[in-house]
CSV table of C-alpha atoms and ligand atoms in Angstrom, one decimal:
chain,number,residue,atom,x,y,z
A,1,UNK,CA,122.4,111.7,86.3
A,2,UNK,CA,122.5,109.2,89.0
A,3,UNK,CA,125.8,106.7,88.2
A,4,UNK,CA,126.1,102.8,89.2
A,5,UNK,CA,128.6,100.6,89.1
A,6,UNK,CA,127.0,98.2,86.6
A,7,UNK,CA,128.5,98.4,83.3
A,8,UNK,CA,125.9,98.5,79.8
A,9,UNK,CA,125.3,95.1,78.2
A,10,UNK,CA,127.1,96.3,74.9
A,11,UNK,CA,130.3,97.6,77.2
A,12,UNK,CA,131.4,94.4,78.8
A,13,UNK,CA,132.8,91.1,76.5
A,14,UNK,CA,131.3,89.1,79.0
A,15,UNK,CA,128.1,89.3,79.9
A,16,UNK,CA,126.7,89.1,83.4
A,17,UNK,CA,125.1,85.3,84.1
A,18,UNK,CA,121.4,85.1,85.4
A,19,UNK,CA,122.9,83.2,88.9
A,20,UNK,CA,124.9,86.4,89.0
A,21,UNK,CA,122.4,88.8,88.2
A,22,UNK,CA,119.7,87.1,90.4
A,23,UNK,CA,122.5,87.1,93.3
A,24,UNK,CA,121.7,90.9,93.4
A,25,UNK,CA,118.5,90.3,94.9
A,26,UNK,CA,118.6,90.2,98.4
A,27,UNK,CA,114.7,89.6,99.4
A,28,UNK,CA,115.2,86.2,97.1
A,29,UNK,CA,118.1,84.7,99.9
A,30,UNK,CA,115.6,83.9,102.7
A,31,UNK,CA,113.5,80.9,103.8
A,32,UNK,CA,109.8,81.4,104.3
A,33,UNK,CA,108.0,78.7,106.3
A,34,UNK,CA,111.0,77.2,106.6
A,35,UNK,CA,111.1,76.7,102.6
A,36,UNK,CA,113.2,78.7,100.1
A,37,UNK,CA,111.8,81.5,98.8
A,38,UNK,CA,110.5,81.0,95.5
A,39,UNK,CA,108.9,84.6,94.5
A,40,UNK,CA,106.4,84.5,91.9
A,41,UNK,CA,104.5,87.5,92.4
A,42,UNK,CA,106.7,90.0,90.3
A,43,UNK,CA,103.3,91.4,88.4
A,44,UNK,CA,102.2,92.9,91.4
A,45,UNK,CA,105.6,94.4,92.4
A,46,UNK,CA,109.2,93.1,91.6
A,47,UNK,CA,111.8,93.5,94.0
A,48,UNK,CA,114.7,95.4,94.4
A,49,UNK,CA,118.6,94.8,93.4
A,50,UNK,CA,121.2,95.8,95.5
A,51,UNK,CA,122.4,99.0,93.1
A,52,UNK,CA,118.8,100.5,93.5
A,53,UNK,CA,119.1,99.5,97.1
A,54,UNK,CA,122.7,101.3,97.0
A,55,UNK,CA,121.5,104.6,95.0
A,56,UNK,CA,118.3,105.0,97.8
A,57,UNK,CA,120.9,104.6,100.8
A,58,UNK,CA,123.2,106.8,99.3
A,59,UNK,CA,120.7,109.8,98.8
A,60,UNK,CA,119.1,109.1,102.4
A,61,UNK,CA,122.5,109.1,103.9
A,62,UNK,CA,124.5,112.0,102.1
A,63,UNK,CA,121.6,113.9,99.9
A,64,UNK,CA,118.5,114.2,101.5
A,65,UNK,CA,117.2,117.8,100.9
A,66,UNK,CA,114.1,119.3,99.2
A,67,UNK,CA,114.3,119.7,95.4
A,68,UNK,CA,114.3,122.6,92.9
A,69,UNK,CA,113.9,125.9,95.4
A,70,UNK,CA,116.9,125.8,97.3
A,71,UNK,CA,119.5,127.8,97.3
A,72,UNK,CA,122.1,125.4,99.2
A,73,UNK,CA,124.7,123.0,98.3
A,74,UNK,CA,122.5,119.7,99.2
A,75,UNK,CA,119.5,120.6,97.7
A,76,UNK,CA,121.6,121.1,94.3
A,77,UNK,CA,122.5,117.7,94.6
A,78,UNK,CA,119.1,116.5,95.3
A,79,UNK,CA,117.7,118.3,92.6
A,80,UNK,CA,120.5,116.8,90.0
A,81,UNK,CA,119.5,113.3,90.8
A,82,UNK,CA,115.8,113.5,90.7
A,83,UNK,CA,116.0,115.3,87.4
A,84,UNK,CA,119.0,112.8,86.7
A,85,UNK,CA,116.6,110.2,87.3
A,86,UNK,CA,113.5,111.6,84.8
A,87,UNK,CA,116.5,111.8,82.3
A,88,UNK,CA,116.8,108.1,82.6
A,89,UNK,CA,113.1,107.4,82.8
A,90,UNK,CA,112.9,109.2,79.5
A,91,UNK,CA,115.7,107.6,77.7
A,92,UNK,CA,114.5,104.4,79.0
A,93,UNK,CA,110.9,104.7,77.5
A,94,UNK,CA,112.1,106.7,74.1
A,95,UNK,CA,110.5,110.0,75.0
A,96,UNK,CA,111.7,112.5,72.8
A,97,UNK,CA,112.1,114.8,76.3
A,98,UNK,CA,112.9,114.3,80.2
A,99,UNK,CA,109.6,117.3,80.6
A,100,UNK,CA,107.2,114.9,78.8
A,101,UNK,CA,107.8,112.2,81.8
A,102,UNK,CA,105.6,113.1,85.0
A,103,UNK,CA,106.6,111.7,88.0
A,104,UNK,CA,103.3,110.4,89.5
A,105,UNK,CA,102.8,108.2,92.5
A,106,UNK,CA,102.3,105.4,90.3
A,107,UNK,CA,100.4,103.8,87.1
A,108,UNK,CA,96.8,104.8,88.7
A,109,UNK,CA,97.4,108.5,89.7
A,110,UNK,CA,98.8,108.8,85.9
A,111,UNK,CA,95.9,107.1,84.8
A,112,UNK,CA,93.7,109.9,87.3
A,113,UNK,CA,95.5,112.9,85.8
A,114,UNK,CA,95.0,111.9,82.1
A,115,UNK,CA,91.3,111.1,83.1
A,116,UNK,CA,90.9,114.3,85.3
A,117,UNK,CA,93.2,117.3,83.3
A,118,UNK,CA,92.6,115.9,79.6
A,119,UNK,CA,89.4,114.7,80.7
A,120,UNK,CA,87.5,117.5,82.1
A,121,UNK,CA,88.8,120.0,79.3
A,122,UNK,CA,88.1,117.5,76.0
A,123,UNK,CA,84.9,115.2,77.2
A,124,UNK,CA,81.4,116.6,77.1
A,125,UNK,CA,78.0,114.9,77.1
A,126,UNK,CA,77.3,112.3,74.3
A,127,UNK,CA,81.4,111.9,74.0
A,128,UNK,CA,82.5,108.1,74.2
A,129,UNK,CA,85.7,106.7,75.9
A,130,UNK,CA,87.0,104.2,74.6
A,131,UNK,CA,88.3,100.9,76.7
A,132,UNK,CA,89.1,97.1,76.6
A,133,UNK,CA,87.7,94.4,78.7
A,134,UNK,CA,91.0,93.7,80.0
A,135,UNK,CA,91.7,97.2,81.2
A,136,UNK,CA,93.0,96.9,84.9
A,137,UNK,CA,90.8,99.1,87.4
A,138,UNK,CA,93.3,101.7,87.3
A,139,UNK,CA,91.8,102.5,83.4
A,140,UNK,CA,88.3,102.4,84.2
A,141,UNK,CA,87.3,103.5,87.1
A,142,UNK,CA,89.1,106.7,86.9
A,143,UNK,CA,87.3,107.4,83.4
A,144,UNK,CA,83.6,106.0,85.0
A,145,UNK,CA,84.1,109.2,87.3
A,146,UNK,CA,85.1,111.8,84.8
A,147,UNK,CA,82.4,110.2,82.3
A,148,UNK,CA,79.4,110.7,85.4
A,149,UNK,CA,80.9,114.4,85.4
A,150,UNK,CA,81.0,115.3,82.0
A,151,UNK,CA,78.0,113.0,80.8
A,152,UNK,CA,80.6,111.1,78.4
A,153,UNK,CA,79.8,106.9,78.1
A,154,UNK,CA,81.9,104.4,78.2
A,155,UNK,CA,82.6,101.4,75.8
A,156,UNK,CA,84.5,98.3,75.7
A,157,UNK,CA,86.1,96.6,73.1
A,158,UNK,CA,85.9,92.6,73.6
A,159,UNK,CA,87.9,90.2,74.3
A,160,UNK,CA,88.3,86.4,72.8
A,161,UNK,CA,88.1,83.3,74.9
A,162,UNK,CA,91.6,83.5,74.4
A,163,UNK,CA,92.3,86.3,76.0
A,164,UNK,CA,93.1,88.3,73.0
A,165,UNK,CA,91.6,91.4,72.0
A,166,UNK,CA,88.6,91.6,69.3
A,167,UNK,CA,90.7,93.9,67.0
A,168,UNK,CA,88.2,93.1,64.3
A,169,UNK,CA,85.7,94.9,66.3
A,170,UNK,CA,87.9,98.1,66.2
A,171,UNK,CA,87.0,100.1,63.4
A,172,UNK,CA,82.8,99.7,64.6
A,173,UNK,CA,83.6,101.1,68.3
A,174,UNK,CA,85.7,103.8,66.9
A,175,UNK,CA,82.6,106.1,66.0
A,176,UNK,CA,82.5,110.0,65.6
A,177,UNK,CA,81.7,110.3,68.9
A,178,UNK,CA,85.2,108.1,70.1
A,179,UNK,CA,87.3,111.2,72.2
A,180,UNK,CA,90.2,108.8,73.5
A,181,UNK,CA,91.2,105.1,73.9
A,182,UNK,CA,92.9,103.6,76.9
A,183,UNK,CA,94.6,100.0,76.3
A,184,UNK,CA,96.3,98.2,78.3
A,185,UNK,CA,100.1,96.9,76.5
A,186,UNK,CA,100.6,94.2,78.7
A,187,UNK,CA,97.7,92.5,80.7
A,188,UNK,CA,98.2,92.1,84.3
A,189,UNK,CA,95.7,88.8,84.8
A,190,UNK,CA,96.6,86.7,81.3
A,191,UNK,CA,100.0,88.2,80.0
A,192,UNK,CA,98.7,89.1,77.0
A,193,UNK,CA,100.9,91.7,74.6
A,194,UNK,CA,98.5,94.2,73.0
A,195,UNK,CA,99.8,94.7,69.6
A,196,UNK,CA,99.5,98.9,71.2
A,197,UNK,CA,101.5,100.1,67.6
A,198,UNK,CA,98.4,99.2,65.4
A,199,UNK,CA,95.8,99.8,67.8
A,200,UNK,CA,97.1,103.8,68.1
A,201,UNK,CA,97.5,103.7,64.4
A,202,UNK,CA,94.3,102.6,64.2
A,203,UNK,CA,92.9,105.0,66.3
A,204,UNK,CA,94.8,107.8,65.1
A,205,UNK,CA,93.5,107.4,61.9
A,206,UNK,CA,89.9,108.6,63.3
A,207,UNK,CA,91.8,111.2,65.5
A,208,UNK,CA,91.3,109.5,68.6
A,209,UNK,CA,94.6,109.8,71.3
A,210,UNK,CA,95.3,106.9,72.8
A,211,UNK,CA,96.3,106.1,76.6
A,212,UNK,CA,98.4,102.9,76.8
A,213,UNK,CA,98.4,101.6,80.0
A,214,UNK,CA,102.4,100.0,80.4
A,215,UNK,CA,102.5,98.9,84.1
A,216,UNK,CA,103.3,95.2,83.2
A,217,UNK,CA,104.8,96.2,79.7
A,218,UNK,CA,108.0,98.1,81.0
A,219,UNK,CA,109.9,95.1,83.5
A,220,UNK,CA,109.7,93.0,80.8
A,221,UNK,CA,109.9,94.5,77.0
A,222,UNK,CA,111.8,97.1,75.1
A,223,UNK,CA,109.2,100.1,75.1
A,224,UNK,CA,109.4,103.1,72.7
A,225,UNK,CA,106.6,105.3,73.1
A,226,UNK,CA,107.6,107.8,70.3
A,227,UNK,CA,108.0,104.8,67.3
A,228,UNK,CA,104.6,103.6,69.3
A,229,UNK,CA,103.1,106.8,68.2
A,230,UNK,CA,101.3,107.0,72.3
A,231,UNK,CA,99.7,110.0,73.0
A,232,UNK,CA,100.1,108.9,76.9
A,233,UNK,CA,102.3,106.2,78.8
A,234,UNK,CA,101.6,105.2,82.3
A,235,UNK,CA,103.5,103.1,84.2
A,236,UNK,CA,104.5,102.4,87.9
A,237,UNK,CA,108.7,101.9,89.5
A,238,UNK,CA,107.3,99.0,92.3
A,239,UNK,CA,106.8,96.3,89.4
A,240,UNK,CA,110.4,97.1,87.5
A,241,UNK,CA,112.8,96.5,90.6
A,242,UNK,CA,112.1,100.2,91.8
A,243,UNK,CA,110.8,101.4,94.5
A,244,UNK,CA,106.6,101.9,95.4
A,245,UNK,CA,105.4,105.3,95.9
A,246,UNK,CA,106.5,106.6,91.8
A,247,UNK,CA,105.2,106.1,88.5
A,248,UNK,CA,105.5,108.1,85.4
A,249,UNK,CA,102.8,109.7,83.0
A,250,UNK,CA,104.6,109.9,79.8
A,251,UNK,CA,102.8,112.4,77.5
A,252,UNK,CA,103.2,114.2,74.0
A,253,UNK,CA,104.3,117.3,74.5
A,254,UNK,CA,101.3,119.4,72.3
A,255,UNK,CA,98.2,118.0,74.9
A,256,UNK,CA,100.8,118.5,78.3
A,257,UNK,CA,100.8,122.0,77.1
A,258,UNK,CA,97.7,122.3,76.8
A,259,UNK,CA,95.9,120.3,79.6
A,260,UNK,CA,95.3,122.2,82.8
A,261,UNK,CA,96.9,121.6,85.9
A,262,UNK,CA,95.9,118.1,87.7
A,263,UNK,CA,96.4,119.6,91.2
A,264,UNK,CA,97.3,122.5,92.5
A,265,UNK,CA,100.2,123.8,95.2
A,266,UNK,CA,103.8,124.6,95.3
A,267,UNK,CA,106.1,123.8,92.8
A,268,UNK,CA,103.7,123.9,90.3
A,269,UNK,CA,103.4,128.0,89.6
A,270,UNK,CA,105.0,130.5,88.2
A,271,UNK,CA,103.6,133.5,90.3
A,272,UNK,CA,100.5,133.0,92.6
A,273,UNK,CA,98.4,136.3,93.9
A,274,UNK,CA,95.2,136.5,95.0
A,275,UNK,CA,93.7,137.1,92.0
A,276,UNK,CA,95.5,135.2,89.6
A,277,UNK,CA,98.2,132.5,89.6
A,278,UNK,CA,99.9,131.5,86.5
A,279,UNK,CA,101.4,127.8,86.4
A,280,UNK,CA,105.1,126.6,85.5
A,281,UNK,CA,106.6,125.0,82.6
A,282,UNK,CA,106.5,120.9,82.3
A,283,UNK,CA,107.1,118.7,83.6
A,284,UNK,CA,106.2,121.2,87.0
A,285,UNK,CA,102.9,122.2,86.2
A,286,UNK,CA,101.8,118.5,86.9
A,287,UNK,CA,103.9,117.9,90.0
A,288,UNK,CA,102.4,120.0,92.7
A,289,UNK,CA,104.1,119.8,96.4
A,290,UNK,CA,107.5,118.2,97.5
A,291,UNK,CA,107.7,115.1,95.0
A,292,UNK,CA,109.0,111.6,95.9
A,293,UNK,CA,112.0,112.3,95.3
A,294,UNK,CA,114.0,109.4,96.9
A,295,UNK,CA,111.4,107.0,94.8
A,296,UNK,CA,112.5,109.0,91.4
A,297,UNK,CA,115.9,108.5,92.3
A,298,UNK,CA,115.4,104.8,93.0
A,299,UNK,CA,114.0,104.4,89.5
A,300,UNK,CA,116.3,105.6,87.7
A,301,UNK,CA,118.8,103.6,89.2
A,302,UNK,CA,115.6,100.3,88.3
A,303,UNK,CA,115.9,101.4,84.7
A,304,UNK,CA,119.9,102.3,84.6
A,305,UNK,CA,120.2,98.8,86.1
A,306,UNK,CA,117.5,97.3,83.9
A,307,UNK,CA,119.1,98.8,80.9
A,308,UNK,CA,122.5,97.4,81.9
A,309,UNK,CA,121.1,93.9,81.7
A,310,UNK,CA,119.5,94.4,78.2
A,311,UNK,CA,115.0,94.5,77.5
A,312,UNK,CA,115.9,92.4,74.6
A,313,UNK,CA,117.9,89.5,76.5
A,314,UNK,CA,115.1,90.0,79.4
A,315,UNK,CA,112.3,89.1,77.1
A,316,UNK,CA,114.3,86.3,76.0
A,317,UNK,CA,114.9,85.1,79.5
A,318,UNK,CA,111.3,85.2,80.8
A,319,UNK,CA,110.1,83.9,77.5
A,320,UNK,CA,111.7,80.9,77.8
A,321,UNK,CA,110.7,80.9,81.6
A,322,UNK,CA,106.8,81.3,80.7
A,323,UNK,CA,107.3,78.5,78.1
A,324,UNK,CA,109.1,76.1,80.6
A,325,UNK,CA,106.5,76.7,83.1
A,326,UNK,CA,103.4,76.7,81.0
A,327,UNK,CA,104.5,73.1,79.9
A,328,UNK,CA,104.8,72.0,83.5
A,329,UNK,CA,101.1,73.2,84.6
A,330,UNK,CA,99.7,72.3,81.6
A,331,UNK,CA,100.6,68.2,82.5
A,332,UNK,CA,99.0,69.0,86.1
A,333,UNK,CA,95.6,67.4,86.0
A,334,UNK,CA,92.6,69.9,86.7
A,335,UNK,CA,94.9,73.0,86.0
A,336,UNK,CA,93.1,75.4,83.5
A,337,UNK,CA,95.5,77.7,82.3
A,338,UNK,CA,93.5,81.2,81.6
A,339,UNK,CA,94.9,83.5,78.6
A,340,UNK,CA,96.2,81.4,75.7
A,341,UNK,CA,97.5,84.9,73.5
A,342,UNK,CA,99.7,84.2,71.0
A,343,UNK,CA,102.0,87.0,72.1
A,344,UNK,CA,102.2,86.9,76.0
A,345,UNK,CA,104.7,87.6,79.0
A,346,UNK,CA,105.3,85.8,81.6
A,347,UNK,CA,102.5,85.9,83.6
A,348,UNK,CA,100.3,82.2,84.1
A,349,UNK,CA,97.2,82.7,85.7
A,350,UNK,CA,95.3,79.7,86.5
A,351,UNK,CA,93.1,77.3,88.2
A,352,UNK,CA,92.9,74.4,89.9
A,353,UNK,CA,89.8,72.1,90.0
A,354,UNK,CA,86.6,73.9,91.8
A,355,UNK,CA,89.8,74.6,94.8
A,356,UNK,CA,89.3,78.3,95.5
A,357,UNK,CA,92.6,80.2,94.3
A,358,UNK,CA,92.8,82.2,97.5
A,359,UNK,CA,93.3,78.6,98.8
A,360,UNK,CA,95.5,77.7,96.3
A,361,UNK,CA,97.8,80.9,97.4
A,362,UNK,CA,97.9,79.8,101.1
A,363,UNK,CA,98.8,76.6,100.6
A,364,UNK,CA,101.9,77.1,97.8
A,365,UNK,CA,102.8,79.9,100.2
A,366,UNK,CA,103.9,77.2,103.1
A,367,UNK,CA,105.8,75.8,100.7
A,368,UNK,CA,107.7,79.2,100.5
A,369,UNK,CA,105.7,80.1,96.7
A,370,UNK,CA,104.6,83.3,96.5
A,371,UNK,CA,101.9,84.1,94.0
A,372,UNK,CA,99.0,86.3,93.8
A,373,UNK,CA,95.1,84.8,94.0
A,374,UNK,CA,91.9,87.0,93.2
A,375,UNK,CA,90.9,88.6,90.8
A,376,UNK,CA,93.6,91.0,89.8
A,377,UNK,CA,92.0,94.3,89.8
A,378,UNK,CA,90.3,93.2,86.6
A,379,UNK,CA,86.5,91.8,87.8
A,380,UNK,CA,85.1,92.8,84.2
A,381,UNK,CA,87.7,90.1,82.7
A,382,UNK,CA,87.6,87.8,85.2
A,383,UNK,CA,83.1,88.1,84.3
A,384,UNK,CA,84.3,87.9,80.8
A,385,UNK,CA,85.8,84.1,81.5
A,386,UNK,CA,83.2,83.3,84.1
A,387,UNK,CA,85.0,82.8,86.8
A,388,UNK,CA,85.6,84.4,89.9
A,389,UNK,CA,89.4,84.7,90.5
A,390,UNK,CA,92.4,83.2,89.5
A,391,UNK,CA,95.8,82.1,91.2
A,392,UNK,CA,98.7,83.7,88.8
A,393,UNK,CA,102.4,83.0,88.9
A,394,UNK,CA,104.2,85.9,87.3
A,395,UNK,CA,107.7,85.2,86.5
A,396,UNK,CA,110.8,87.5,86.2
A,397,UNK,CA,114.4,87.3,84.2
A,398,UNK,CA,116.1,86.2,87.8
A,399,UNK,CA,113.3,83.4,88.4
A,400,UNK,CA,114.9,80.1,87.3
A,401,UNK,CA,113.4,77.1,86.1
A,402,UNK,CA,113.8,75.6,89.4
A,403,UNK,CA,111.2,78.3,90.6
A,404,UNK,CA,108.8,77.0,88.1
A,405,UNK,CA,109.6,73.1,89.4
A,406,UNK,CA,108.9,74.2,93.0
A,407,UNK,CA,105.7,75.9,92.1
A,408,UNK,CA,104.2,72.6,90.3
A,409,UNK,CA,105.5,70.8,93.5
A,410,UNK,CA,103.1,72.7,95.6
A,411,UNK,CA,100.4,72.6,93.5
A,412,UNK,CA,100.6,69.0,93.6
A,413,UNK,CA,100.7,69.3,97.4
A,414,UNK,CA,97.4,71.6,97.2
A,415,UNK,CA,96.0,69.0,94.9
A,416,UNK,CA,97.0,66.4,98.1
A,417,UNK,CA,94.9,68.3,100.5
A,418,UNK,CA,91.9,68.7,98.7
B,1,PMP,N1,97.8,98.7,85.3
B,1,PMP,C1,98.3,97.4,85.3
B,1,PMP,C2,98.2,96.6,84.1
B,1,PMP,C3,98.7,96.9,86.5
B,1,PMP,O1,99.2,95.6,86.6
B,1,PMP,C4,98.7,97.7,87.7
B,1,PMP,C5,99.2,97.2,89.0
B,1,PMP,N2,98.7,95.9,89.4
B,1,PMP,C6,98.3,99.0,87.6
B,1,PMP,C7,97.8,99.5,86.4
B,1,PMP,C8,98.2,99.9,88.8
B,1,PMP,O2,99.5,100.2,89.2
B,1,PMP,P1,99.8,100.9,90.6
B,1,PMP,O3,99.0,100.2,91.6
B,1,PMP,O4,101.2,100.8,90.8
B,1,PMP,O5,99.3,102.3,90.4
């Protein structure tokens, strides 16, 4: 298991303030543009606290060495933390087993394997695939190319002006013909919380397995995906204070087994011979070649660390964040705030007037605000609400009010300018 020196929420009498716990952050103490740094871009990737900084320095220093097949001192070590690390991943997401979590390189090669292994071996012609008009890109294109293979069509359950799914549409796109489900938990472009328990409930009840898509869902909320029933969890380390470069494909033990082999190469067999090679146990079968191991390492040390602050007093934090900022851009003449979900995290995603939100992005960035413009990896959605992009501030537990006070600020200035 990999260790830090940060004690657990429910082992200290006092807990840890958010000035101290954002003073962990190093990437937020600079000035950009001669501004401070006011980083509002954690939905594309959050950064990184000085004991995940710590844990990856300390591997690359003193345990650098190839995992699982060697025989030597160092590559014992290696091999402790990166399994140490899929322990944590796996307590951290409730999976019943460390062998159910697949280290992938992120969200979107999890998605690929599910699409690819369970894909090619469940979906035939006539089959339908089941997604949401708020799926990110990573949960459709990856299904568009195993449905052109197998002949298998795709559907899409609606969403509402709000931004909220069209649960009531549910039961009528579940048909016979439904062969799996993929929702997104948290969306990336409106914030909006996909109630993910009743929709695999829902979807079980017609035997369909579900794929819940958890990239933005796992920084900011407590996740369990055995009490959520998921057949499949994806998620990536870059957007909860980990490192880029690893993700996880959590998975139900009965279809792992049973799925074939998403690539092929070392690490991954039992025996090989030229006329038949036979495949390891999980979680090995899926992780073919020399993993990314000093990424798996540095998210265990995201989650240990996240855990040590608490999901519960997180969601608290940024939910009082989102509403403090909301408020603010709401009073801003010509801002159109986009995803209005009665259950949401802290992402805003708006616009401003007919001002172009790539524009928008330049201009709060000379002001030292960073936040993301476009379209978010979503174009269905953004066709959905008519509209071609948007510029979204995504907050996170060490964002203070301040940050959302400085954003406004140079909104206003962008408002100046135009
Ligand atoms: N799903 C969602 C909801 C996301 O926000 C993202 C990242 N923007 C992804 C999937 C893909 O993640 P990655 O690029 O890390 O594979």
């Amino acid at each position: 298991m990999t260790t830090l020196n940060v004690q657990h929420a429910d082992e200290t009498d006092e807990m840890r303030s958010w000035s101290e716990i954002r003073s962990d952050f190093p990437t937020l103490d600079q000035t950009i543009q001669g501004e401070p740094l006011t980083y509002l871009d954690n939905a594309a990737s959050s950064q990184m606290p000085e004991p995940v900084i710590e844990r990856i320095d300390r591997y690359q220093r003193h345990e650098h060495s190839n995992v699982h097949r060697g025989v030597h001192t160092l590559s014992q070590t290696a091999t402790d933390a990166y399994e140490g690390a899929r322990e944590a991943v796996a307590e951290f997401i409730g999976a019943p087993t460390p062998k159910q979590c697949i280290f992938t390189r992120g969200a979107t090669e999890a998605a690929n394997l599910v699409a690819q292994s369970w894909g090619r071996a469940n979906l035939e012609s006539g089959d339908e695939i089941l997604l949401t008009r708020m799926e990110h890109h990573s949960n459709i294109v990856p299904w568009q190319q195993i449905a052109d293979e197998t002949g298998a069509e795709i559907r899409v359950l609606p969403v509402t002006d709000d931004g909220e799914l069209r649960l009531d549409q549910l039961e009528e796109m579940l048909t016979d013909r439904t062969k799996i489900l993929g929702v997104v938990h948290v969306s990336n472009a409106l914030g909006t919380i996909n109630p993910v328990e009743e929709i695999v409930e829902r979807a079980h009840a017609r035997d369909v397995p579900v794929l819940v898509d958890g990239c933005q869902a796992t920084p900011h909320l407590s996740v369990d995906v055995d009490a959520m029933d998921a057949d499949f969890y994806a998620f990536s380390g870059h957007k909860m204070n980990g490192p880029t470069g690893i993700g996880v494909l959590y998975g139900k033990e009965a279809w792992l087994e049973e799925m074939p082999p998403y690539q092929g190469g070392g690490e991954m067999i039992r025996s090989v011979t030229f006329e038949e090679t036979t495949y390891a146990d999980l979680p090995n079968k899926f992780e073919a070649g020399t993993p990314a191991i000093m990424p798996a390492i540095g998210l265990g040390a995201a989650v240990e660390y996240l855990t040590s602050i608490g999901m519960d007093r997180i969601a608290e934090r940024e939910a009082e964040l989102l509403d403090y900022a909301t408020e603010l851009l709401e009073a801003e003449e010509g801002v159109r705030i986009f995803g209005r979900a009665d259950d949401k995290a802290s992402v805003l995603s708006f616009d401003l007037e007919d001002i172009h939100p790539h524009d928008i992005g330049t201009i709060v960035d000379t002001h030292g605000v960073a936040i993301r413009a476009g379209h978010h990896c979503t174009q269905p959605l953004m066709d959905r609400l008519e509209i071609p992009a948007t510029a979204r501030a995504s907050f996170s537990y060490y964002n203070t009010r301040e940050d959302a006070d400085r954003l406004v600020e140079a909104i206003e200035h962008v408002r100046e300018i135009f």
